[in-house]
Tab-separated table of C-alpha atoms and ligand atoms in Angstrom:
chain	number	residue	atom	x	y	z
G	736	MET	CA	24.793	-35.394	-50.130
G	737	LYS	CA	24.905	-35.774	-53.917
G	738	ASP	CA	21.949	-34.208	-55.772
G	739	ASN	CA	19.900	-34.320	-52.551
G	740	LYS	CA	19.494	-38.073	-52.970
G	741	ILE	CA	20.368	-41.050	-50.843
G	742	ILE	CA	21.461	-44.440	-52.196
G	743	LEU	CA	19.986	-47.627	-50.704
G	744	VAL	CA	21.096	-51.191	-51.416
G	745	GLU	CA	17.666	-52.749	-51.012
G	746	PRO	CA	14.055	-51.575	-51.129
G	747	LEU	CA	12.474	-50.408	-47.875
G	748	HIS	CA	10.761	-53.248	-46.056
G	749	TYR	CA	9.494	-54.116	-42.619
G	750	VAL	CA	11.451	-56.300	-40.222
G	751	LEU	CA	11.799	-57.225	-36.581
G	752	GLN	CA	14.822	-55.595	-34.976
G	753	GLY	CA	17.112	-58.620	-34.673
G	754	GLU	CA	19.723	-57.306	-32.241
G	755	GLY	CA	20.289	-55.163	-29.176
G	756	LYS	CA	17.981	-53.436	-26.718
G	757	ASN	CA	14.978	-53.125	-29.038
G	758	LEU	CA	15.147	-56.776	-30.114
G	759	GLY	CA	11.859	-58.044	-31.536
G	760	LYS	CA	10.367	-54.596	-32.216
G	761	LYS	CA	8.654	-54.046	-35.587
G	762	MET	CA	10.545	-51.533	-37.718
G	763	ILE	CA	10.849	-50.215	-41.254
G	764	LEU	CA	14.355	-50.968	-42.488
G	765	LEU	CA	16.386	-48.493	-44.504
G	766	ARG	CA	19.773	-49.860	-45.587
G	767	VAL	CA	22.123	-47.230	-46.963
G	768	ALA	CA	24.927	-47.866	-49.434
G	769	GLY	CA	28.579	-47.320	-48.635
G	770	CYS	CA	30.846	-47.768	-45.647
G	771	ASN	CA	34.025	-45.925	-44.677
G	772	VAL	CA	35.157	-48.701	-42.296
G	773	GLN	CA	35.191	-51.795	-44.534
G	774	CYS	CA	35.860	-54.645	-42.112
G	775	PRO	CA	37.383	-57.813	-43.614
G	776	ASP	CA	34.730	-59.972	-41.836
G	777	CYS	CA	31.745	-57.753	-42.657
G	778	ASP	CA	28.476	-59.729	-42.960
G	779	THR	CA	26.830	-57.125	-45.221
G	780	THR	CA	29.561	-56.593	-47.813
G	781	TYR	CA	26.824	-56.147	-50.441
G	782	SER	CA	26.150	-52.745	-48.843
G	783	TRP	CA	29.568	-51.371	-49.857
G	784	LYS	CA	31.311	-53.842	-52.211
G	785	PHE	CA	28.984	-53.612	-55.135
G	786	SER	CA	28.764	-56.181	-57.870
G	787	LYS	CA	26.784	-55.986	-61.126
G	788	LYS	CA	23.943	-58.083	-59.719
G	789	ASP	CA	23.433	-55.744	-56.770
G	790	PHE	CA	20.888	-53.091	-57.550
G	791	LEU	CA	21.233	-49.644	-56.042
G	792	LEU	CA	18.232	-47.407	-55.494
G	793	SER	CA	18.359	-43.654	-55.256
G	794	TYR	CA	15.679	-41.605	-53.517
G	795	THR	CA	14.980	-37.976	-52.823
G	796	LYS	CA	13.683	-37.225	-49.339
G	797	GLU	CA	10.137	-36.794	-50.660
G	798	GLU	CA	10.241	-40.146	-52.495
G	799	LEU	CA	11.518	-41.886	-49.411
G	800	LEU	CA	8.883	-40.320	-47.148
G	801	LYS	CA	6.217	-41.602	-49.533
G	802	GLU	CA	7.599	-45.162	-49.307
G	803	ILE	CA	7.918	-44.982	-45.520
G	804	TYR	CA	4.320	-43.778	-45.099
G	805	LYS	CA	3.093	-46.500	-47.478
G	806	ILE	CA	4.442	-49.148	-45.060
G	807	ASN	CA	3.385	-47.123	-42.019
G	808	ASN	CA	-0.218	-46.994	-43.309
G	809	LYS	CA	-0.376	-50.689	-44.177
G	810	LYS	CA	1.394	-52.088	-41.118
G	811	ASN	CA	1.072	-49.354	-38.513
G	812	ILE	CA	4.841	-49.274	-37.877
G	813	ASN	CA	6.294	-45.985	-36.665
G	814	HIS	CA	9.871	-47.034	-35.965
G	815	LEU	CA	12.604	-46.625	-38.580
G	816	LEU	CA	15.750	-48.758	-38.454
G	817	VAL	CA	18.609	-47.022	-40.253
G	818	THR	CA	21.497	-49.319	-41.056
G	819	GLY	CA	24.077	-50.017	-43.752
G	820	GLY	CA	26.812	-49.883	-44.610
G	821	GLU	CA	27.579	-46.874	-42.447
G	822	PRO	CA	24.662	-44.423	-42.095
G	823	ALA	CA	26.982	-41.698	-40.737
G	824	ILE	CA	28.198	-40.977	-44.276
G	825	TRP	CA	24.615	-39.911	-45.157
G	826	GLN	CA	23.918	-37.993	-41.951
G	827	GLU	CA	23.088	-34.687	-43.596
G	828	PHE	CA	20.334	-36.308	-45.670
G	829	LEU	CA	19.222	-38.496	-42.753
G	830	SER	CA	18.923	-35.591	-40.323
G	831	SER	CA	16.501	-33.889	-42.663
G	832	LEU	CA	14.546	-37.147	-43.189
G	833	LEU	CA	14.263	-37.938	-39.478
G	834	LEU	CA	13.137	-34.407	-38.671
G	835	SER	CA	10.287	-34.832	-41.182
G	836	LEU	CA	9.077	-38.032	-39.515
G	837	ASN	CA	7.840	-36.389	-36.373
G	838	THR	CA	5.617	-39.261	-35.188
G	839	PHE	CA	8.438	-41.811	-35.569
G	840	PHE	CA	11.178	-43.277	-33.378
G	841	PHE	CA	14.533	-44.360	-34.757
G	842	ASP	CA	17.168	-47.027	-34.270
G	843	VAL	CA	20.451	-46.042	-35.900
G	844	GLU	CA	23.224	-48.616	-36.395
G	845	THR	CA	26.691	-47.145	-36.597
G	846	SER	CA	30.281	-48.216	-36.135
G	847	GLY	CA	30.776	-45.009	-34.119
G	848	TYR	CA	33.862	-43.648	-35.878
G	849	ASP	CA	32.043	-40.480	-37.015
G	850	GLU	CA	30.778	-37.546	-35.005
G	851	TRP	CA	27.016	-37.618	-35.888
G	852	LYS	CA	26.808	-33.835	-35.828
G	853	PHE	CA	23.114	-33.824	-36.680
G	854	ILE	CA	22.080	-34.927	-33.204
G	855	LYS	CA	24.051	-32.048	-31.729
G	856	ASN	CA	22.495	-29.641	-34.202
G	857	HIS	CA	18.968	-30.919	-33.502
G	858	PRO	CA	18.654	-31.782	-29.795
G	859	GLU	CA	14.891	-32.392	-30.275
G	860	LEU	CA	15.842	-35.577	-32.161
G	861	SER	CA	18.034	-36.997	-29.428
G	862	LYS	CA	15.127	-38.328	-27.333
G	863	LYS	CA	13.762	-40.224	-30.329
G	864	VAL	CA	16.973	-41.774	-31.619
G	865	HIS	CA	18.483	-44.910	-30.135
G	866	PHE	CA	22.045	-45.574	-31.296
G	867	ASN	CA	23.365	-49.115	-31.618
G	868	ILE	CA	27.096	-48.466	-31.701
G	869	SER	CA	29.277	-51.316	-32.989
G	870	PRO	CA	32.966	-50.412	-32.740
G	871	LYS	CA	35.238	-53.046	-34.218
G	872	ILE	CA	37.101	-54.074	-31.106
G	873	GLY	CA	35.955	-57.685	-30.689
G	874	ALA	CA	36.056	-60.542	-33.145
G	875	LEU	CA	35.240	-58.126	-35.995
G	876	LYS	CA	38.238	-55.966	-36.818
G	877	ALA	CA	38.385	-52.818	-38.937
G	878	LYS	CA	41.483	-52.344	-41.053
G	879	LYS	CA	41.344	-48.593	-40.895
G	880	PHE	CA	40.424	-47.810	-37.267
G	881	SER	CA	42.453	-49.803	-34.780
G	882	ASP	CA	42.766	-47.283	-31.928
G	883	LEU	CA	40.140	-47.296	-29.151
G	884	LYS	CA	40.417	-43.514	-29.045
G	885	ASP	CA	38.990	-43.298	-32.591
G	886	ILE	CA	35.382	-43.995	-31.537
G	887	TYR	CA	34.254	-40.434	-31.972
G	888	ILE	CA	30.604	-40.885	-30.983
G	889	LEU	CA	31.559	-42.095	-27.482
G	890	LYS	CA	33.559	-38.923	-26.724
G	891	ASN	CA	30.283	-37.107	-26.240
G	892	PRO	CA	27.753	-39.949	-26.206
G	893	PRO	CA	24.163	-39.561	-27.390
G	894	LEU	CA	21.282	-39.719	-24.903
G	895	ASN	CA	20.201	-43.257	-25.863
G	896	TYR	CA	22.770	-45.814	-26.866
G	897	ILE	CA	24.200	-49.248	-26.351
G	898	VAL	CA	27.547	-50.621	-27.488
G	899	LYS	CA	27.313	-53.945	-29.355
G	900	ILE	CA	30.467	-56.004	-29.488
G	901	VAL	CA	30.791	-59.142	-31.551
G	902	SER	CA	32.795	-61.779	-29.730
G	903	SER	CA	33.554	-65.472	-29.891
G	904	ARG	CA	34.773	-68.306	-27.677
G	905	LYS	CA	38.034	-68.243	-29.624
G	906	THR	CA	38.808	-64.577	-29.009
G	907	PHE	CA	36.816	-63.768	-25.865
G	908	PHE	CA	39.606	-63.191	-23.337
G	909	GLU	CA	41.527	-61.031	-25.798
G	910	ASP	CA	38.268	-59.146	-26.592
G	911	LEU	CA	37.563	-58.717	-22.872
G	912	GLN	CA	40.804	-56.773	-22.387
G	913	GLN	CA	39.747	-54.378	-25.139
G	914	ILE	CA	36.208	-54.060	-23.721
G	915	GLU	CA	37.573	-53.218	-20.259
G	916	LYS	CA	39.849	-50.547	-21.791
G	917	LEU	CA	36.870	-49.139	-23.718
G	918	ILE	CA	34.710	-48.987	-20.574
G	919	GLU	CA	37.463	-47.218	-18.664
G	920	TYR	CA	38.464	-44.763	-21.396
G	921	TYR	CA	34.901	-43.564	-22.185
G	922	GLY	CA	33.270	-44.229	-18.765
G	923	ILE	CA	30.623	-46.551	-20.246
G	924	PRO	CA	28.189	-48.228	-17.803
G	925	ARG	CA	28.684	-52.019	-18.034
G	926	ASN	CA	24.995	-52.647	-18.764
G	927	LYS	CA	25.325	-50.663	-21.985
G	928	ILE	CA	27.736	-53.300	-23.343
G	929	PHE	CA	25.895	-55.983	-25.339
G	930	LEU	CA	27.880	-59.065	-26.383
G	931	MET	CA	26.828	-60.632	-29.679
G	932	PRO	CA	28.027	-64.011	-30.959
G	933	PHE	CA	30.384	-64.076	-33.954
G	934	ALA	CA	28.353	-66.194	-36.376
G	935	LYS	CA	27.219	-66.285	-39.961
G	936	THR	CA	25.004	-69.387	-39.697
G	937	ARG	CA	22.397	-70.659	-37.226
G	938	GLU	CA	24.673	-73.525	-36.225
G	939	GLU	CA	27.570	-71.182	-35.388
G	940	LEU	CA	25.222	-68.864	-33.517
G	941	LEU	CA	23.912	-71.611	-31.265
G	942	GLU	CA	27.430	-72.935	-30.628
G	943	GLU	CA	28.733	-69.492	-29.628
G	944	SER	CA	25.722	-68.263	-27.603
G	945	GLU	CA	25.964	-70.533	-24.578
G	946	PHE	CA	29.558	-69.500	-23.842
G	947	LEU	CA	28.870	-65.761	-24.302
G	948	ILE	CA	25.733	-65.830	-22.121
G	949	ASP	CA	27.832	-67.255	-19.265
G	950	GLN	CA	30.382	-64.448	-19.730
G	951	CYS	CA	27.599	-61.820	-19.604
G	952	PHE	CA	26.560	-63.126	-16.169
G	953	ILE	CA	30.156	-63.166	-14.953
G	954	TYR	CA	31.204	-59.715	-16.226
G	955	GLY	CA	27.935	-57.760	-15.928
G	956	PHE	CA	27.290	-57.302	-19.660
G	957	GLU	CA	24.027	-57.791	-21.592
G	958	PHE	CA	23.581	-60.427	-24.292
G	959	SER	CA	22.186	-59.827	-27.759
G	960	PRO	CA	21.018	-62.741	-29.882
G	961	ARG	CA	20.979	-62.294	-33.663
G	962	LEU	CA	17.371	-63.018	-34.492
G	963	HIS	CA	17.719	-62.846	-38.290
G	964	ILE	CA	20.442	-65.550	-38.283
G	965	LEU	CA	18.473	-67.667	-35.809
G	966	ILE	CA	15.307	-67.555	-37.909
G	967	PHE	CA	16.535	-67.169	-41.488
G	968	ASN	CA	20.008	-68.757	-41.148
G	969	ASN	CA	22.447	-67.141	-43.595
G	970	GLN	CA	19.938	-66.056	-46.254
G	971	ARG	CA	20.130	-62.475	-47.414
G	972	LEU	CA	16.784	-60.799	-46.693
G	973	LYS	CA	15.067	-58.507	-49.187
T	1300	LIG	S1	31.313	-51.075	-40.276
T	1300	LIG	FE1	29.616	-52.525	-40.457
T	1300	LIG	S2	28.932	-52.336	-42.605
T	1300	LIG	FE2	30.936	-51.349	-42.472
T	1300	LIG	S3	32.335	-52.985	-43.073
T	1300	LIG	FE3	32.245	-53.030	-40.821
T	1300	LIG	S4	30.638	-54.541	-40.364
T	1300	LIG	FE4	30.428	-53.990	-42.539
């Protein structure tokens, strides 16, 4: 945590959660800068591959709390969505922030390759945090972490979590082998696995969804649409 500040890649704003178990819920979105995974097919490269036109914002905890409460007062939203990039690299700052927001609930998006010590250090947070864990074992591959055993968070899983896996018609049966190994290695209940279509545009999303929904019924997984692509196509939201 440099100078007790966190770096964001976009201003705080309110959104609907577009994926996973809390799909459609109103949340305040906090998108952190930086990622230690750096997938070649990442759909938010602007969060870690910075160019001159990207503007980075730095906040102290107090400044951020002020911004969060501004939205909370106007829109009556008490759910914070922490995403990136990879929020785990800011977990010391985030643990302190989340502990200060005692009337809030949290969705945290993570690739899962870090330990997330703060939950262990603050068990009172664990009931309020829902982890959306997205290991890169499906159609999205990470260069750096290729071993299933590297998904640190699943070794001692948090109280509330799902595992989101991006898959596609083209790679599904290969992905399925990896998913089955993951389920067996970590003892994950099948209904915690959410399949998400590999898509960057609305057209691709619709093409991929029908096939994946069928597979969810066959293999006992859940399906996650990608609401932001469905509604806003491939526009970057601010
Ligand atoms: S872990 Fe997520 S943010 Fe990081 S590169 Fe992969 S897809 Fe992008």
